[in-house]
Coordinates of C-alpha atoms in Angstrom, one line a residue:
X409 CA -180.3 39.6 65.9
X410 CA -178.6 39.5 62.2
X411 CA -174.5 39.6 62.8
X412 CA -172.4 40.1 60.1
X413 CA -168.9 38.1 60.3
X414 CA -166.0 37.4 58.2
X415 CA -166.2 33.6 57.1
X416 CA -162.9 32.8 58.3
X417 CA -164.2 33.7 61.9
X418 CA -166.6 31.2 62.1
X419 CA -166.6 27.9 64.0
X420 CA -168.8 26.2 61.3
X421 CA -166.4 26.8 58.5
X422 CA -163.2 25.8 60.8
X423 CA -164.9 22.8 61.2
X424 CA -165.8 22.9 57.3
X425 CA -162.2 23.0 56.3
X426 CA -161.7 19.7 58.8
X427 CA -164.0 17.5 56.9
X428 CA -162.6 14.5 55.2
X429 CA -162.5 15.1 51.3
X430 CA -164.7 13.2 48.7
X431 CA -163.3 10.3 46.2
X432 CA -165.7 11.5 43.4
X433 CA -164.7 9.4 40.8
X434 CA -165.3 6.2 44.0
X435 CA -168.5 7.5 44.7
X436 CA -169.8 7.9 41.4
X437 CA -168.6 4.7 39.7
X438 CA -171.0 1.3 40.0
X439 CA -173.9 1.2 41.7
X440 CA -173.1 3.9 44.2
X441 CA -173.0 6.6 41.8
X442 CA -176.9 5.4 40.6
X443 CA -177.6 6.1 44.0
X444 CA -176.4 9.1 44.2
X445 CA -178.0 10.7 41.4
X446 CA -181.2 9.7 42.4
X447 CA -180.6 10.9 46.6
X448 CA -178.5 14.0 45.7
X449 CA -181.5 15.9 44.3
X450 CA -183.8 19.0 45.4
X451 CA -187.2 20.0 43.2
X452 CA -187.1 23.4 42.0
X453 CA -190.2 25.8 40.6
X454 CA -191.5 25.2 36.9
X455 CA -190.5 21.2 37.1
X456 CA -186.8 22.2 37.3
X457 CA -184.3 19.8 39.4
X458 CA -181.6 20.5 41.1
X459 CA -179.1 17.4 41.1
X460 CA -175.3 17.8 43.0
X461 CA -174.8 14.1 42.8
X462 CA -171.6 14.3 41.4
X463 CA -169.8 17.4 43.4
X464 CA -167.7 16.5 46.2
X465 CA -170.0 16.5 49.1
X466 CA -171.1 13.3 51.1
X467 CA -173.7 13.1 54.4
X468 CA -170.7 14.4 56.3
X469 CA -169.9 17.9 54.3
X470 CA -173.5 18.4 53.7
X471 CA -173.9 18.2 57.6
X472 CA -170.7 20.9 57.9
X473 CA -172.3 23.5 55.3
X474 CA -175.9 23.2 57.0
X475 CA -174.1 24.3 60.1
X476 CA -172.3 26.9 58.3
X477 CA -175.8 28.3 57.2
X478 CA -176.4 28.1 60.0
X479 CA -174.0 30.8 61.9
X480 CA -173.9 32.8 58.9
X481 CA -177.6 33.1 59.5
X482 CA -178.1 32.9 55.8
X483 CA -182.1 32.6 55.9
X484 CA -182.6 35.5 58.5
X485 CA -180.2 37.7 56.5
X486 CA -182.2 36.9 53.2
X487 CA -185.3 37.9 55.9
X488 CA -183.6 40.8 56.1
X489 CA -183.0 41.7 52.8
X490 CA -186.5 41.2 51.2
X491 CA -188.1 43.1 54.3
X492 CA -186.2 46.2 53.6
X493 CA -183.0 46.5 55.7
X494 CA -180.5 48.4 54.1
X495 CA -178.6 45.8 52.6
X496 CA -176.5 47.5 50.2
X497 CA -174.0 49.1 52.6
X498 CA -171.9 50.6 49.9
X499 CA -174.6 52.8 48.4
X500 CA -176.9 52.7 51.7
X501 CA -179.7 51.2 49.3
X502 CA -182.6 48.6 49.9
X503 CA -181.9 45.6 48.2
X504 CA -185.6 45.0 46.5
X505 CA -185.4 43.2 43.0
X506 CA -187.1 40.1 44.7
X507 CA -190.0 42.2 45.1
X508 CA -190.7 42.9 41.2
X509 CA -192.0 39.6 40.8
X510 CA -193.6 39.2 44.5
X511 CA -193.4 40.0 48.1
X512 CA -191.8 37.4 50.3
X513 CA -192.5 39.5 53.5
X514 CA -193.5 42.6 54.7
X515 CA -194.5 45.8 53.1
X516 CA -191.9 47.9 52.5
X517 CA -192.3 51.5 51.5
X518 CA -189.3 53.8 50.5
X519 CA -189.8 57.0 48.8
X520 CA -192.8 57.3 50.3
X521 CA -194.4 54.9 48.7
X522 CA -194.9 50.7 48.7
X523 CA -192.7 48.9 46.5
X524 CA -194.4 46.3 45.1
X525 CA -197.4 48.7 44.2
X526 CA -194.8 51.4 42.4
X527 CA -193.2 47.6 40.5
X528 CA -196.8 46.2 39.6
X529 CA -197.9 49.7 38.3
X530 CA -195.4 50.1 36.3
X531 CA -196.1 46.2 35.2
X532 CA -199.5 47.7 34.8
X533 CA -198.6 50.6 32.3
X534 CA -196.3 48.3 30.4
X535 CA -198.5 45.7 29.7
X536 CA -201.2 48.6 28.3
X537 CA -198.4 49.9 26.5
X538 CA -197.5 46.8 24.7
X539 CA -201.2 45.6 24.1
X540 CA -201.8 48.6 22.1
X541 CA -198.5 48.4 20.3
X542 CA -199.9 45.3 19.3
X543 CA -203.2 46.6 18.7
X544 CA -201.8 49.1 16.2
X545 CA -203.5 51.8 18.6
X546 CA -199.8 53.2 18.9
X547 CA -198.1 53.4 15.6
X548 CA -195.6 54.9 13.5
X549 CA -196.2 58.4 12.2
X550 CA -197.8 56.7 8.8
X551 CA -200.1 54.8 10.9
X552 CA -198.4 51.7 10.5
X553 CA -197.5 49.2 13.5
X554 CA -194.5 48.8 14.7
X555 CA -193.0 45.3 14.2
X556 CA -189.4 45.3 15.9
X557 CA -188.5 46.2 19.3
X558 CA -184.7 48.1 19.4
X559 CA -183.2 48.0 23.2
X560 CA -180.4 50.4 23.6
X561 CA -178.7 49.8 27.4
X562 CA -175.3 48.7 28.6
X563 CA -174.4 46.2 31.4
X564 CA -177.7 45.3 33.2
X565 CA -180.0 47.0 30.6
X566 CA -178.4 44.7 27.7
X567 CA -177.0 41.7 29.0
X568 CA -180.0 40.1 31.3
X569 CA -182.9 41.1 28.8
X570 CA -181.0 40.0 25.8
X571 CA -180.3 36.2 27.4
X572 CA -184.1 36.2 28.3
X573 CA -185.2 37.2 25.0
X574 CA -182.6 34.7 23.2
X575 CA -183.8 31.9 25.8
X576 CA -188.0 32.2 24.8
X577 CA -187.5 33.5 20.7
X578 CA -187.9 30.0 19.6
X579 CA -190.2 29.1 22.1
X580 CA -192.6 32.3 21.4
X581 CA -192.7 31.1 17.7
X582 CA -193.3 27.7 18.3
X583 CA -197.0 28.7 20.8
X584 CA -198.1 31.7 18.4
X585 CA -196.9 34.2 21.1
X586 CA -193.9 35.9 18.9
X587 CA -195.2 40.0 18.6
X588 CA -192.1 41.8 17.6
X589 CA -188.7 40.3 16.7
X590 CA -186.4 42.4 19.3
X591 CA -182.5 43.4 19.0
X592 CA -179.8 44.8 21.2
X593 CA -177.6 48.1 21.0
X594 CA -175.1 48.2 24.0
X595 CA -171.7 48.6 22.5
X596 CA -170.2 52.2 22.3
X597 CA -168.1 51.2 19.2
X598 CA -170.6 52.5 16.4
X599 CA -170.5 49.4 14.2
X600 CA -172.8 47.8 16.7
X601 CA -175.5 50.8 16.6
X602 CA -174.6 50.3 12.8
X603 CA -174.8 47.1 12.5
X604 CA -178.2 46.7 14.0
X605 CA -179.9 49.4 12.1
X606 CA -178.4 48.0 8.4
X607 CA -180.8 45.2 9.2
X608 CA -183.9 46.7 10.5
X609 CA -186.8 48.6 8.9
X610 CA -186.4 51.7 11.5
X611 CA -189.5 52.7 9.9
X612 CA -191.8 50.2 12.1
X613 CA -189.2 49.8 14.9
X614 CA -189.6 51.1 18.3
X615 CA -186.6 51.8 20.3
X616 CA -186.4 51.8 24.3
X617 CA -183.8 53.6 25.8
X618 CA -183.1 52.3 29.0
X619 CA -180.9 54.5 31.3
X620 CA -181.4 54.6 35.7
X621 CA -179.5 57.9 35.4
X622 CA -180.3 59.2 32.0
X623 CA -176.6 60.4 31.7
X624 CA -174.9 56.4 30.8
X625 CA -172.2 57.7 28.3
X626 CA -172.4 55.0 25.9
X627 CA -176.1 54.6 26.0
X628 CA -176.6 58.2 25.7
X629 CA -174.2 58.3 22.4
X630 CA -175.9 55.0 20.8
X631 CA -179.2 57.2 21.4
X632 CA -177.7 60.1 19.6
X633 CA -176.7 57.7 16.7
X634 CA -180.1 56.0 16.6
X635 CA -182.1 59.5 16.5
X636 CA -179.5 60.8 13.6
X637 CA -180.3 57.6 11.5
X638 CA -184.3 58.2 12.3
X639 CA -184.2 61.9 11.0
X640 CA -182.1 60.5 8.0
X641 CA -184.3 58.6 7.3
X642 CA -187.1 61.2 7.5
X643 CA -188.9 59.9 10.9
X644 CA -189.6 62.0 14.0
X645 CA -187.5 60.2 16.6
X646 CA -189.9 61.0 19.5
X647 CA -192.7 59.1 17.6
X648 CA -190.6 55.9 17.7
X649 CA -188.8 55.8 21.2
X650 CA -189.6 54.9 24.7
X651 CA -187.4 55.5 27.9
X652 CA -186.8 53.2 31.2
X653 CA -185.4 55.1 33.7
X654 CA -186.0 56.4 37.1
X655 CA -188.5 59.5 37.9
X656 CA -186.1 61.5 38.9
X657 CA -183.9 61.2 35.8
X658 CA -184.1 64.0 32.9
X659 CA -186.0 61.5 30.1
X660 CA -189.1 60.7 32.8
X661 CA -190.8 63.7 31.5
X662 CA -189.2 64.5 28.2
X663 CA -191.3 64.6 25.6
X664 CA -188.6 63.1 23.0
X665 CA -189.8 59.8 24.0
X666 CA -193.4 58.3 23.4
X667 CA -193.8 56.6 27.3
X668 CA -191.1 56.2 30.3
X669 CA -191.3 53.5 32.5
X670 CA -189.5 53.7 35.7
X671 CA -187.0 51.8 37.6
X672 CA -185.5 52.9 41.1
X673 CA -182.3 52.9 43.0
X674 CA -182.7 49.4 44.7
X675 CA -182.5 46.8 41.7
X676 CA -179.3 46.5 40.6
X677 CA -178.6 46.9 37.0
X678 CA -177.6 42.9 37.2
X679 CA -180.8 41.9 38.6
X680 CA -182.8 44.2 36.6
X681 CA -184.5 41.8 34.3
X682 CA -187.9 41.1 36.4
X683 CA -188.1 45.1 36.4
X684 CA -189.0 47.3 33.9
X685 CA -186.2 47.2 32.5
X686 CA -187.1 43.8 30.8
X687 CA -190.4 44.0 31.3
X688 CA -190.7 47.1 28.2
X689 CA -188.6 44.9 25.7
X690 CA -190.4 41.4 26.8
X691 CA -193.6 42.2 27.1
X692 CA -193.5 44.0 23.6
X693 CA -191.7 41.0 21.9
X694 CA -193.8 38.0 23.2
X695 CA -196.9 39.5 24.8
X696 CA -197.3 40.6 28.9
X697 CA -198.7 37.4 29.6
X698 CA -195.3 35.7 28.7
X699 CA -193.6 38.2 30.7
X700 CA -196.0 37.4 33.7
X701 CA -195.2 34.0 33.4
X702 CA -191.4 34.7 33.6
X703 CA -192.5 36.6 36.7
X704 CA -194.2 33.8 38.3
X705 CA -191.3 31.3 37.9
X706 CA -188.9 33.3 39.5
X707 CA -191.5 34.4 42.3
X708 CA -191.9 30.2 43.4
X709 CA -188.3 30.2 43.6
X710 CA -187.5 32.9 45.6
X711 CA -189.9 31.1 47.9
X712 CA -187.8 28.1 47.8
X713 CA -184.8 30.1 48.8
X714 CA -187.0 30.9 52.1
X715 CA -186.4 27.6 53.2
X716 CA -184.5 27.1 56.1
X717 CA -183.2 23.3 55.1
X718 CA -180.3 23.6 53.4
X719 CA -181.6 20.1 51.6
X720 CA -184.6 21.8 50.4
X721 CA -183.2 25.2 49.8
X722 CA -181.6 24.9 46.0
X723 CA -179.8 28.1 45.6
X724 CA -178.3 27.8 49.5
X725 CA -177.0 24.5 48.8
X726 CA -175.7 25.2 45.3
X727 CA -173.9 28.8 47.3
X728 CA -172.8 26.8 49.7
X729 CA -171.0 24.0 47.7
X730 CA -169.6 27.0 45.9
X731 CA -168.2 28.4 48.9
X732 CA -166.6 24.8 50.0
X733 CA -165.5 24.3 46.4
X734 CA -163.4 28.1 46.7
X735 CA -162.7 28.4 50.2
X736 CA -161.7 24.4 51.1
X737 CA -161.0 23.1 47.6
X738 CA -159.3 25.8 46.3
X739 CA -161.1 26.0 42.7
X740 CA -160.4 29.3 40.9
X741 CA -163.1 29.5 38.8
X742 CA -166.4 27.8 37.7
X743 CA -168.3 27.5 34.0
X744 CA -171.9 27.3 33.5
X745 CA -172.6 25.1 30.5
X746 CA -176.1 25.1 29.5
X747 CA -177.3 22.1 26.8
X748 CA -179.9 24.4 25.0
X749 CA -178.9 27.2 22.5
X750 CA -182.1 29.1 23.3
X751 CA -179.8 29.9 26.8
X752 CA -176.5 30.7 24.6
X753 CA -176.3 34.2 26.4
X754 CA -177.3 32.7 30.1
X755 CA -173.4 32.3 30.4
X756 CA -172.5 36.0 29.6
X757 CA -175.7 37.3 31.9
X758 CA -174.0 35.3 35.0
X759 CA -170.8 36.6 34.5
X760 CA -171.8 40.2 35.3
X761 CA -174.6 39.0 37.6
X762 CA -172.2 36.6 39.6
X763 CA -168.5 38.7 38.7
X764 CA -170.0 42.1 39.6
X765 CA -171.6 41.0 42.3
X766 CA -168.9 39.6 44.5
X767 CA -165.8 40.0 42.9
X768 CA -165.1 42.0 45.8
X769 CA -161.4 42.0 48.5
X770 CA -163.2 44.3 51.4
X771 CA -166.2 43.1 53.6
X772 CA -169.2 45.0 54.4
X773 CA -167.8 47.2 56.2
X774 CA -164.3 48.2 53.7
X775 CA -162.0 46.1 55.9
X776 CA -159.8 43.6 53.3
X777 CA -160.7 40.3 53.3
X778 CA -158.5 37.3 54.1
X779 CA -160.0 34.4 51.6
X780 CA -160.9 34.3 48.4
X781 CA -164.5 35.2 46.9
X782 CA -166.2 35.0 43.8
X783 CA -164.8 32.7 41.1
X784 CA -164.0 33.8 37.7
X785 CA -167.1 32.8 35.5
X786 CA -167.2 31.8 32.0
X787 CA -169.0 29.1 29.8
X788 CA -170.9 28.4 26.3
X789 CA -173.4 26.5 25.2
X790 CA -173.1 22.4 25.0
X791 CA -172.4 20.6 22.4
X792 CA -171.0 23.5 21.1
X793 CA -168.3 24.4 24.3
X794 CA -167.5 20.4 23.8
X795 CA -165.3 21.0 21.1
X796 CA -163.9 24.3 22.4
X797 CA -162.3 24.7 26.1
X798 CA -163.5 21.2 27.5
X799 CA -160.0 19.7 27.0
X800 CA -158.9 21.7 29.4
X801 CA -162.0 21.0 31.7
X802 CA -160.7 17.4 31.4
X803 CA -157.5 17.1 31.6
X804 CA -155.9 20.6 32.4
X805 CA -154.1 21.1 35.6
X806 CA -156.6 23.4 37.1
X807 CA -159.7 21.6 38.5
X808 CA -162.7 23.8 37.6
X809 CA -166.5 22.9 38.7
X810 CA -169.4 22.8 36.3
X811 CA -172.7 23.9 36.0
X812 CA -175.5 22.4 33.5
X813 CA -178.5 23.3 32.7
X814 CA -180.4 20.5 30.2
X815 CA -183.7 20.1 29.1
X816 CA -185.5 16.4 28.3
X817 CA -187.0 18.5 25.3
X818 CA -186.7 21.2 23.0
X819 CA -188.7 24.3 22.8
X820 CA -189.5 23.2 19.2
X821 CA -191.4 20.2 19.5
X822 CA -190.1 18.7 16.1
X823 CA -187.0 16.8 15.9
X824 CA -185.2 13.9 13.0
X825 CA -184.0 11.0 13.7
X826 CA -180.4 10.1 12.4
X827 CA -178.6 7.4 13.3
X828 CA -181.3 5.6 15.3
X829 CA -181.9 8.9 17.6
X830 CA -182.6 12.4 17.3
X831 CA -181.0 15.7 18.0
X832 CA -182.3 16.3 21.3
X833 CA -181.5 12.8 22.4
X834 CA -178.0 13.1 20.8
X835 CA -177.8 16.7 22.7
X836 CA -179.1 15.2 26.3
X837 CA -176.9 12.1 26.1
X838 CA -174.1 14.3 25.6
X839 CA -174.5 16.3 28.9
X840 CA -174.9 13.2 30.7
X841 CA -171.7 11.5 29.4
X842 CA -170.0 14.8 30.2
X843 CA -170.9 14.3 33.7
X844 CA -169.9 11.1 34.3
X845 CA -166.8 11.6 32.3
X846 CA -165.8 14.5 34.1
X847 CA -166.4 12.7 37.7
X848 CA -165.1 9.2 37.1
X849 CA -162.4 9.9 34.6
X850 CA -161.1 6.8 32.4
X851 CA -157.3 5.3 33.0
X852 CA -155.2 4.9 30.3
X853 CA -151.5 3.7 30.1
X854 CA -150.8 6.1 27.8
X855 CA -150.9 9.5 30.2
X856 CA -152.0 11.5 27.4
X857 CA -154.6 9.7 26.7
X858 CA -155.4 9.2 30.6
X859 CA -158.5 10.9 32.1
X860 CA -158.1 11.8 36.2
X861 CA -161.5 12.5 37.0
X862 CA -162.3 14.0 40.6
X863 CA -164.1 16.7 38.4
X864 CA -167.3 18.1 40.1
X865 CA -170.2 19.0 38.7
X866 CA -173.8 19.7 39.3
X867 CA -176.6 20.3 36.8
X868 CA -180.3 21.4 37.2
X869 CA -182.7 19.7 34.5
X870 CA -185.8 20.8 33.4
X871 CA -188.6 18.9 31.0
X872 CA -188.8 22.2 28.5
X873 CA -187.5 25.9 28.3
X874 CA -190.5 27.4 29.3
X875 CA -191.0 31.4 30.4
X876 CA -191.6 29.8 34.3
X877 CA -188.6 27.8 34.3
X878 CA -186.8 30.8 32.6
X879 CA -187.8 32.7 35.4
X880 CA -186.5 30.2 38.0
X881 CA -183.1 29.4 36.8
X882 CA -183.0 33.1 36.7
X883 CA -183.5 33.6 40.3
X884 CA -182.0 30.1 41.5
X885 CA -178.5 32.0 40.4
X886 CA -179.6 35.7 41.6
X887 CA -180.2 34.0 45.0
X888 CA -177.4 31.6 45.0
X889 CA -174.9 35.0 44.4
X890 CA -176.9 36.2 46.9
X891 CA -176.0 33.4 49.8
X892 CA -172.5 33.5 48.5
X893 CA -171.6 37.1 49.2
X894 CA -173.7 36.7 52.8
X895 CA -171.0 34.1 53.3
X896 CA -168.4 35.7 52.4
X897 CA -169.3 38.9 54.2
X898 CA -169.0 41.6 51.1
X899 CA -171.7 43.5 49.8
X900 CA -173.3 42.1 46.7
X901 CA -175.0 45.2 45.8
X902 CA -172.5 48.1 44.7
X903 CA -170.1 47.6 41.9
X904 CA -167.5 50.3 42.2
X905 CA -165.3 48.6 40.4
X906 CA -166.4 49.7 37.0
X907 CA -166.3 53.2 38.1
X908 CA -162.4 54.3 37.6
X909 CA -162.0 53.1 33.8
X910 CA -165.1 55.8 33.6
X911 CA -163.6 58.4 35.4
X912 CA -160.1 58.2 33.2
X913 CA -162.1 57.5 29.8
X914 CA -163.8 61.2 30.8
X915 CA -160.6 62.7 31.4
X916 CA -158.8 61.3 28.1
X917 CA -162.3 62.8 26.1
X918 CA -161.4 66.6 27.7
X919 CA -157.7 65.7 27.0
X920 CA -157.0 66.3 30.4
X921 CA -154.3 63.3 30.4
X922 CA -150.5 63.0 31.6
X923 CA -148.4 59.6 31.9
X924 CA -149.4 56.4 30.7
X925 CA -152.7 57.9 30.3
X926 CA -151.8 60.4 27.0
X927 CA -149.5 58.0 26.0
X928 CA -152.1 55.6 25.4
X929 CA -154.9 58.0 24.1
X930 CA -151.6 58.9 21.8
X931 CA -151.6 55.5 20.7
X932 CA -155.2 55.6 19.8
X933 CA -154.9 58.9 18.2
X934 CA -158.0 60.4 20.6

C-alpha cells in the first residue's frame, strides 16, 4: 500500500536532520579522500559512473537517507508510476515517458490502446520517414533532397531535442552518421524565426512543427512566419513540413504538413525527448539507428533506478543527497557543470526539466508545503563557467552544490599536444582540480586570498559522449527529479505555473487590460 506523506512527517527524515554533519574538506584531504573516491562510487548504463565522494555524506547519513527511501517508499512509488497509476494528480494523467524507450513493468493500455505499441509505432513510422528522407524518396518539390532539418517548438519541444542534438553533432560527424545539419526556432521574438532562416537554404530544409495541442501561441506564429518566408520564396509550404502532435489535435490530419507523428497527454513536454517529439528531428539528423541507441541508454538506466539499494540506485542516491543538501543543509540552489561543450545546452534542458518539475509550494493534494523544494538550477559548460560565476562558487557566502559531468575522451578522437599535454587532458584535469578545490579549500593569511572549502560536489564520468551514454545521463536526471518530488510530496507532472503570464499576454493582445497591466502594454506600445 503506496502512502503519500509530507517529508516533514516522517520519522526517517527527523532522524535525517539529527545526523552529525560531514568535515568535507577533513574527509577529502590525505589519504582519506583517495579512499573515498574510489568507495563513494555506483556504475551507471553506457560505462557512465556515478562518484559522490566529495558531498557531505559519511556511512552514517548514507544509512539515514536509505531509511528515508525507505518510508517514502521511493521504489514502490516509481512501481507505481511506470505501471500506470495516475501519477500526475494535477492533470489526473499517467505518468509514461519511461515507457518510450521500454517497459519496466506491466502493460499499460490507456486510450484504448498499449502504450509502448502506440510509442514503438510511432518509432516505427519515424524511422521509415527519415530513411527515405535520406533516400531522396521524399524530396522537395524539384526533386531534390532535403539536407537541413528546421524544429519549430517552445519549452519541451525546443529545449530537450536541441541539447541532444548539440550533445551527438560532433560525434555524428566524427562515425559518418551526420544526415542533415538540424536548427531550432522557439523564440516568439521574430529575429529568432529570422535569424535561422537568413542562414539556411529553405529550399532543401524540412521543417517539423511540434505542437501537443496544435494551438501553442508562439509555435503557431513562428509557423506562420516560416510558411510566409517558404511562399516568398516560391515553395509550397505543405511539401516541406511535418507535424508532432497528438491525434486528437487539428494538424494530425491536415494536409498542410507532409507526415504527423503523434505524442500523447502522459509525457511531459520536459521529458519529451525519447518521444516523438525528438525522435522526428534525431532520427532525421543522425540516422534512427542513433536515435535507438539514445533509446537504449536511457532504457538500462531506468532499470537501474528499479533498484531498491539506495547504493546501487544512482539517480535515488543523487535525489536523495539533494534532498539532505536542501532540506538539512540549507543549500539554495545547485549548478550542473558539464566538462564537454558537445553538452553546452544539458544545463538549460535541466533547468526546465528539474525547475518545472518541482518548483512547486502545495503537495499532491494542494495543501502548502512547510520546507523547501526544488533548488534554483543554473550552470555552463567547464572550462568555460571557470572564468565566469566560479568565484562565487568558491568563495561567495552562499554554499552551492555541484554537478559534473566529464568524459576521459572527446567525441573527436584527434587532439594536440601543447605544453606537454593535450586539450582533453588540460580539460579533464581541470574538472578534477575543481573538485578537490572546491572540497578541501586552501588557507591563506590573506582572507581574500583564503579558500574555505566544505563545498560539495558530485560528478558522474563517462569514457566518451556516446548516443547510450547521452541517453543515460538523460534519464539518471529525469529519474533523480523524479525521487525528489516523491520526497518532497508535490507532483512532478503539471506545470501550472507558466499558465497565468499566458492568460494576461492573451488579454493585453485583445486589449482587454486595466492597471499595471495597460500601463505596461502602454510602455511597450502593444
Amino acid at each position: 500500500m503506496v502512502t503519500w506523506n509530507n517529508l516533514d512527517t516522517l520519522d526517517a527524515f527527523q532522524n535525517l536532520t539529527k545526523a552529525d554533519r560531514v568535515d568535507l574538506a577533513e574527509v577529502m584531504s590525505g589519504e582519506n579522500g583517495a579512499e573515498r573516491v574510489k568507495n563513494y562510487s555506483i556504475p551507471m548504463a553506457a560505462g557512465l559512473t556515478y562518484n559522490y565522494a566529495a558531498k557531505q555524506v559519511d556511512e552514517k547519513v548514507l544509512a539515514a537517507l536509505a531509511k528515508l527511501a525507505e518510508e517514502a517508499q521511493l521504489t514502490e512509488k516509481f512501481q507505481a508510476l511506470y505501471n500506470g497509476e495516475v501519477i500526475n494528480t494535477g492533470e489526473k494523467r499517467l505518468v509514461l515517458h519511461h515507457m518510450t524507450r521500454g517497459q519496466l513493468g506491466d502493460a499499460v493500455c490507456a486510450d484504448g490502446v498499449d502504450k509502448r505499441t502506440f510509442y514503438v509505432e510511432q518509432q516505427t513510422k519515424i524511422a521509415e520517414f527519415a530513411n527515405k528522407v535520406h533516400a531522396g524518396e521524399i524530396t522537395n518539390a524539384a526533386g531534390e533532397k532535403f539536407t537541413t532539418v528546421v524544429q519549430i517548438g517552445i519549452g519541451g519541444s525546443d529545449l530537450g531535442p536541441r541539447a541532444m542534438y548539440l550533445a551527438l553533432e560532433n560525434w555524428a560527424k566524427k562515425n559518418n552518421v551526420f544526415r542533415m545539419e538540424a536548427r531550432f526556432i522557439s523564440n516568439v521574438d521574430p529575429d529568432d524565426a529570422a535569424a535561422v532562416l537568413n542562414s539556411i537554404d529553405v529550399a532543401h530544409s524540412i521543417f517539423v512543427l511540434v505542437s501537443k495541442s496544435g494551438t501553442t501561441l508562439e509555435t503557431l506564429t513562428n509557423e506562420s512566419f516560416v510558411k510566409d518566408a517558404l511562399k516568398n520564396a516560391g515553395l509550397d509550404p505543405s511539401r516541406h513540413m511535418i507535424a508532432v502532435t497528438s491525434e486528437t489535435s487539428p494538424l494530425a490530419k491536415s494536409d498542410d504538413y507532409l507526415a504527423a507523428f503523434f505524442m500523447d497527454d502522459y509525457i511531459g513536454g520536459r521529458f519529451s525527448s525519447t518521444s516523438a517529439v525528438g525522435g522526428a528531428v534525431l532520427s532525421l539528423a543522425f540516422g534512427p539507428e542513433v536515435f535507438a541507441q539514445f533509446l537504449e541508454g536511457a532504457a538500462k538506466e531506468d532499470q537501474l533506478s528499479k533498484e531498491e539499494d539506495v547504493l546501487k540506485n544512482p539517480e535515488m542516491l543523487d535525489a536523495l543527497i539533494g534532498v539532505y543538501e536542501r532540506n538539512v543543509l540549507g543549500y539554495p540552489a545547485t549548478t550542473v557543470l558539464p566538462y564537454s561543450q558537445a553538452l553546452s545546452r544539458f544545463p538549460a534542458h535541466l533547468q526546465q526539466l528539474d525547475m518545472e518539475s518541482n518548483g512547486k509550494s502545495v503537495n499532491r493534494f494542494g495543501d502548502p508545503v512547510d520546507y523547501p523544494t526544488g533548488p534554483v538550477i543554473f550552470g555552463e559548460p567547464g572550462t568555460n563557467g571557470q572564468h565566469s560565476f566560479y568565484q562565487l562558487l568558491h568563495q561567495g557566502t552562499d554554499i552551492v552544490p555541484l554537478q559534473f559531468v566529464g568524459f576521459k575522451n572527446s567525441q573527436i578522437g584527434t587532439d594536440v599536444v601543447i605544453q606537454d599535454s593535450t586539450s582533453q587532458q588540460k580539460l579533464c584535469a581541470n574538472v578534477v582540480a575543481q573538485i578537490v578545490a572546491f572540497a578541501c579549500g586552501k588557507t591563506d593569511e590573506n582572507l581574500n586570498k583564503n579558500f574555505e572549502g566544505g563545498r560539495p560536489s558530485s560528478i558522474i564520468i563517462g569514457d566518451q559522449l556516446t548516443p547510450q551514454a547521452l541517453g543515460a545521463l538523460l534519464a539518471h536526471f529525469e529519474n533523480k527529479i523524479m525521487f525528489q518530488g516523491f520526497v518532497w510530496n508535490i507532483n512532478s507532472f503539471d506545470q501550472e505555473g507558466v499558465q497565468l503570464g499566458k492568460v494576461l499576454a492573451k488579454r493585453v493582445l485583445a486589449h482587454d487590460t486595466d492597471g499595471a497591466l495597460k500601463a505596461y502594454s502602454d510602455l511597450m506600445n502593444i
